[in-house]
Coordinates of C-alpha atoms in Angstrom, one line a residue:
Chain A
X697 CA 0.0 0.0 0.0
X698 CA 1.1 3.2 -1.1
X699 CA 1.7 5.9 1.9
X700 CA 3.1 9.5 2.7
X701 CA 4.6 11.2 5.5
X702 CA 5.0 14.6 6.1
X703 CA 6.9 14.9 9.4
X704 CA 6.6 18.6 9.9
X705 CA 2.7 19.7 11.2
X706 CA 3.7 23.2 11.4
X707 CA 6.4 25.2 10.2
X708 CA 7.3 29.5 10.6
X709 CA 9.6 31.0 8.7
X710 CA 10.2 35.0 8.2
X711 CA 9.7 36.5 4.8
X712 CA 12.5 36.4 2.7
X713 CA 13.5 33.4 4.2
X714 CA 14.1 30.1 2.3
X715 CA 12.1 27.1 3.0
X716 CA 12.0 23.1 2.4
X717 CA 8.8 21.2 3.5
X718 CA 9.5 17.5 4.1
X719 CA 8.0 14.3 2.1
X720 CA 8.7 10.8 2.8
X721 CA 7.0 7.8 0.4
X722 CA 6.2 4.7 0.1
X723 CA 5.4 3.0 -3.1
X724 CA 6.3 -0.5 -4.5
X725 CA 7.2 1.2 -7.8
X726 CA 8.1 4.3 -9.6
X727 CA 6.0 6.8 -8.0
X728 CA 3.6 10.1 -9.1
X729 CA 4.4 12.6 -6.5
X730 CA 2.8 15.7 -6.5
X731 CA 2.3 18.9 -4.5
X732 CA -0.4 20.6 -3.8
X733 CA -1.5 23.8 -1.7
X734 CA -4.7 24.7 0.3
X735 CA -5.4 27.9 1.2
X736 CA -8.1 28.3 3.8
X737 CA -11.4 27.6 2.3
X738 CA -9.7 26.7 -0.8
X739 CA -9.4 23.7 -2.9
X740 CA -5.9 22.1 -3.5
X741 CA -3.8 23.6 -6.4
X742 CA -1.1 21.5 -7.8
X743 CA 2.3 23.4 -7.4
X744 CA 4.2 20.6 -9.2
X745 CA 4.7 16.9 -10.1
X746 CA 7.2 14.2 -11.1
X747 CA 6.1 11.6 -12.9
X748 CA 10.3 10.8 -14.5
X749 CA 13.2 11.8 -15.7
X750 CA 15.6 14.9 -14.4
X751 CA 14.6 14.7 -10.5
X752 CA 14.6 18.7 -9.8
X753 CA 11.4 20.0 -11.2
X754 CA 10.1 23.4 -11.0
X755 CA 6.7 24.3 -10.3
X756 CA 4.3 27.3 -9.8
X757 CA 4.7 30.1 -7.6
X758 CA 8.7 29.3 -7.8
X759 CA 8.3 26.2 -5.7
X760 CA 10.6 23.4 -6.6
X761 CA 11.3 20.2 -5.5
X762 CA 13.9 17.2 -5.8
X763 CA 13.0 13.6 -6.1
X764 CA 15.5 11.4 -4.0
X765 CA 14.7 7.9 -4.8
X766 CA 17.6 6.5 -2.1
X767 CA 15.9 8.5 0.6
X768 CA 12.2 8.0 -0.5
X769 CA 12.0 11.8 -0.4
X770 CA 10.3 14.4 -2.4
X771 CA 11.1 17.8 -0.4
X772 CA 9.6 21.2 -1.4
X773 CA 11.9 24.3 -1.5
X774 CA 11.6 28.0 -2.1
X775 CA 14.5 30.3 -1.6
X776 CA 12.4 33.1 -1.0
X777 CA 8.8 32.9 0.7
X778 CA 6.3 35.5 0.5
X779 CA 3.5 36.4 3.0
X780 CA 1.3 35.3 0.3
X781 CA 2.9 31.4 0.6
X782 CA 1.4 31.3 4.1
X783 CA -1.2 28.4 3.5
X784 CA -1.5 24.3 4.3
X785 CA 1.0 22.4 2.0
X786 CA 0.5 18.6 0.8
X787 CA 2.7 15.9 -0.6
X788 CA 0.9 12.9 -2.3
X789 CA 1.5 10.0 -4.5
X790 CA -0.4 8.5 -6.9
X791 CA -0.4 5.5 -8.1
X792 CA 0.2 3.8 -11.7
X793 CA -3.0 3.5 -12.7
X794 CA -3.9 7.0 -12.0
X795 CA -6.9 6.1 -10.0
X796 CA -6.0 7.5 -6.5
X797 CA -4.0 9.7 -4.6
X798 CA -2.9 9.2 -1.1
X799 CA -2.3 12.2 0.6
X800 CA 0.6 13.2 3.5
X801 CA -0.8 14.6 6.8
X802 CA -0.2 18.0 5.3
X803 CA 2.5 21.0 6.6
X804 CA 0.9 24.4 7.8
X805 CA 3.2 27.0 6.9
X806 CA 2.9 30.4 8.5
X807 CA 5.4 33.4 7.1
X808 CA 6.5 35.6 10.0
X809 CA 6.7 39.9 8.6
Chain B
X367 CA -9.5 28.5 -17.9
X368 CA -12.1 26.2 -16.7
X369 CA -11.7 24.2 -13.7
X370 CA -14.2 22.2 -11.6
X371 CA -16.8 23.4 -10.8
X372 CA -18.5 21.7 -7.4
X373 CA -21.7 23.0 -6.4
X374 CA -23.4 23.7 -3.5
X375 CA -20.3 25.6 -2.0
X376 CA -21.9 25.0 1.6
X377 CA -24.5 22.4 2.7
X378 CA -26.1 21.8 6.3
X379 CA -28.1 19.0 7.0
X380 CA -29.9 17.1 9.7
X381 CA -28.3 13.8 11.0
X382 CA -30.4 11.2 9.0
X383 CA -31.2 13.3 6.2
X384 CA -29.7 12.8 2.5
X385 CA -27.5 15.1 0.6
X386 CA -26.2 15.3 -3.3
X387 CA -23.3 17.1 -3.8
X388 CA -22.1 17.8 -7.7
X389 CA -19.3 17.9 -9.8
X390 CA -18.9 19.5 -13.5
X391 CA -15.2 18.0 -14.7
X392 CA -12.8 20.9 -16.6
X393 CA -13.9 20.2 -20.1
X394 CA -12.9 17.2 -22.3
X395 CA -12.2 16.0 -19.2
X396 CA -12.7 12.1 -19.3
X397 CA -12.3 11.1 -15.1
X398 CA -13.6 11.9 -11.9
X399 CA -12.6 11.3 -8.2
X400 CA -14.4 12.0 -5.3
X401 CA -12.0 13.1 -1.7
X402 CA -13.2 13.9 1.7
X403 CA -11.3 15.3 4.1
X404 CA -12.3 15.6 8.0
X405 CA -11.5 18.7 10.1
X406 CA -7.5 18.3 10.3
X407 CA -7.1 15.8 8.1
X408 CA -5.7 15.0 4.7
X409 CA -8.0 14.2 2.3
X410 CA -9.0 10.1 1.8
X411 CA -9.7 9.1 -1.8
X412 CA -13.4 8.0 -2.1
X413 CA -14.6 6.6 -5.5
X414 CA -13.1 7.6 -9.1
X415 CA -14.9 7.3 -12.5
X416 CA -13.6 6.9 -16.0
X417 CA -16.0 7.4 -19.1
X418 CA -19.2 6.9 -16.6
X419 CA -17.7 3.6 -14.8
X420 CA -16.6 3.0 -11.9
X421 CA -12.7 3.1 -12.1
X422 CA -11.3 2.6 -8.4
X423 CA -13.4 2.6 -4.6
X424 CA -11.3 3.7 -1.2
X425 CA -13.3 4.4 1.2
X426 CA -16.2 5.0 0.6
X427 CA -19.1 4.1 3.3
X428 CA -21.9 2.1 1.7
X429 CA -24.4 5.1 2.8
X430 CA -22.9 6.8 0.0
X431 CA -23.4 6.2 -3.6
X432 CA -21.7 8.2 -6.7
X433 CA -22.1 7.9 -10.4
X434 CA -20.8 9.4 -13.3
X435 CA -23.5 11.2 -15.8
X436 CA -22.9 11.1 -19.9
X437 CA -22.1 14.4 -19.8
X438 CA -19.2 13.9 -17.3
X439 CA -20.6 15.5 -14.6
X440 CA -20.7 13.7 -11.3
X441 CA -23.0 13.3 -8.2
X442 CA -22.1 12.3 -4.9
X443 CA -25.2 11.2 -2.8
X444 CA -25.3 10.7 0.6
X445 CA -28.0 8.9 3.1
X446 CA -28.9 8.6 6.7
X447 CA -26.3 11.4 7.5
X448 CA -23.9 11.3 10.7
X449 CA -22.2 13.9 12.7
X450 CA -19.2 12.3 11.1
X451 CA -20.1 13.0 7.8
X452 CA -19.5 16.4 8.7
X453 CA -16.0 17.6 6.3
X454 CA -14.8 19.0 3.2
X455 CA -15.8 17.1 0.2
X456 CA -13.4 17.4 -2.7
X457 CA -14.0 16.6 -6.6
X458 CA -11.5 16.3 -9.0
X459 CA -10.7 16.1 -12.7
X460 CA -8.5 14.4 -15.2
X461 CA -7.5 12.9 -18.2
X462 CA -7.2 9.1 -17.9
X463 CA -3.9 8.1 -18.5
X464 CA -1.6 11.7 -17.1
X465 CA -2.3 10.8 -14.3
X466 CA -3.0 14.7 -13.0
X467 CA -5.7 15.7 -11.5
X468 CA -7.5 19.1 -11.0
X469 CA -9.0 19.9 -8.0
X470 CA -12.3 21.8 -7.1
X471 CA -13.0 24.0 -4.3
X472 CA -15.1 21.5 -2.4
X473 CA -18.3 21.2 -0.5
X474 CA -18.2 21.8 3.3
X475 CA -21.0 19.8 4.3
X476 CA -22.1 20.1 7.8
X477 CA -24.1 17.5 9.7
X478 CA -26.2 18.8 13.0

């Protein structure tokens, strides 16, 4: 069974500052990881994917993150948050057949002025 | 650009009473997944559709039945309603086979 941690509940950082939100897998083969972001009230917004191939990929809102497959890790970074980032972040994975995604325990981020 | 459109925005029901929530895909899209997701918690996969059948079940209490109309659109029905119903109900769009999907901005449904 496919599953996700996200070992971080909460995380503050100060505007300006750079930030990596944590993601741990599991998934008998290659995975679909995704990111996605929930704003209160809001539905989730994919911020960016991997699917194969180069393991940095860029997303949205100048989000990136790096597939690790020796670590099971898919870590979200920004080297410079904005107030507007403030907002509950989620790592998932999908799996081959497209069918479902299981979702981490999510990471609130608040952005300190 | 279109995205999914879920409709109502906000529902409040009685315990034991029934609820539909809808789901209009993004256009040409050919797959639909139903999510709900508690008060704190990550959202759990419910049901999926592809082309009107039923593609993949998580989990999904048997009080609640989906199906997926010929025009795409999807319905979520719930019956006999518990407190525990109560959370954000998520629907979400794709193209079956990229493996990406598009999210709405949900139903809160509440349960008194």
């Amino acid at each position: 069974a496919q599953s996700v941690t996200q070992p971080d509940i909460h995380i503050t950082v100060s505007e300006g500052a750079s930030l990596e939100l944590r993601c741990n897998y599991s998934y008998g083969a290659t995975p679909y990881l995704f990111w996605y972001v929930q704003s209160p009230g809001q539905g989730l917004q994919l911020l960016l994917k991997y699917f194969s191939g180069d393991t940095l990929v860029q997303g949205i809102k100048g989000f990136e993150a790096e597939f690790k497959r020796s670590q099971s890790s898919f870590n979200l970074r920004k080297p410079s948050v904005h107030w507007s980032d403030a907002a509950e972040y989620f790592c998932a994975v999908g799996n081959n057949a497209g069918n479902m995604l299981t979702f981490g325990g999510g990471t609130r981020l608040m952005v300190k002025p | 650009a279109a995205g999914v459109i879920q409709s109502p925005r906000h529902l409040i029901k009685e315990k034991r009473e029934t609820a539909t929530l809808k789901c209009y895909p993004i256009p040409r899209h050919d797959t639909v997944y139903w999510y709900q997701q508690g008060p704190g918690q990550d959202p759990q996969f419910l049901i999926s559709f592809y082309e009107k059948m039923q593609s993949d079940k998580g989990s999904i209490p048997d009080r609640f039945s989906a199906q997926q109309f010929s025009d795409y659109h999807s319905e979520l029905n719930m019956s006999s309603l518990e407190l525990g119903d109560s959370a954000l109900y998520f629907c979400a769009s794709g193209v079956a086979g990229r493996n990406i999907q598009y999210f709405g901005a949900g139903t809160r449904l509440s349960v008194l």
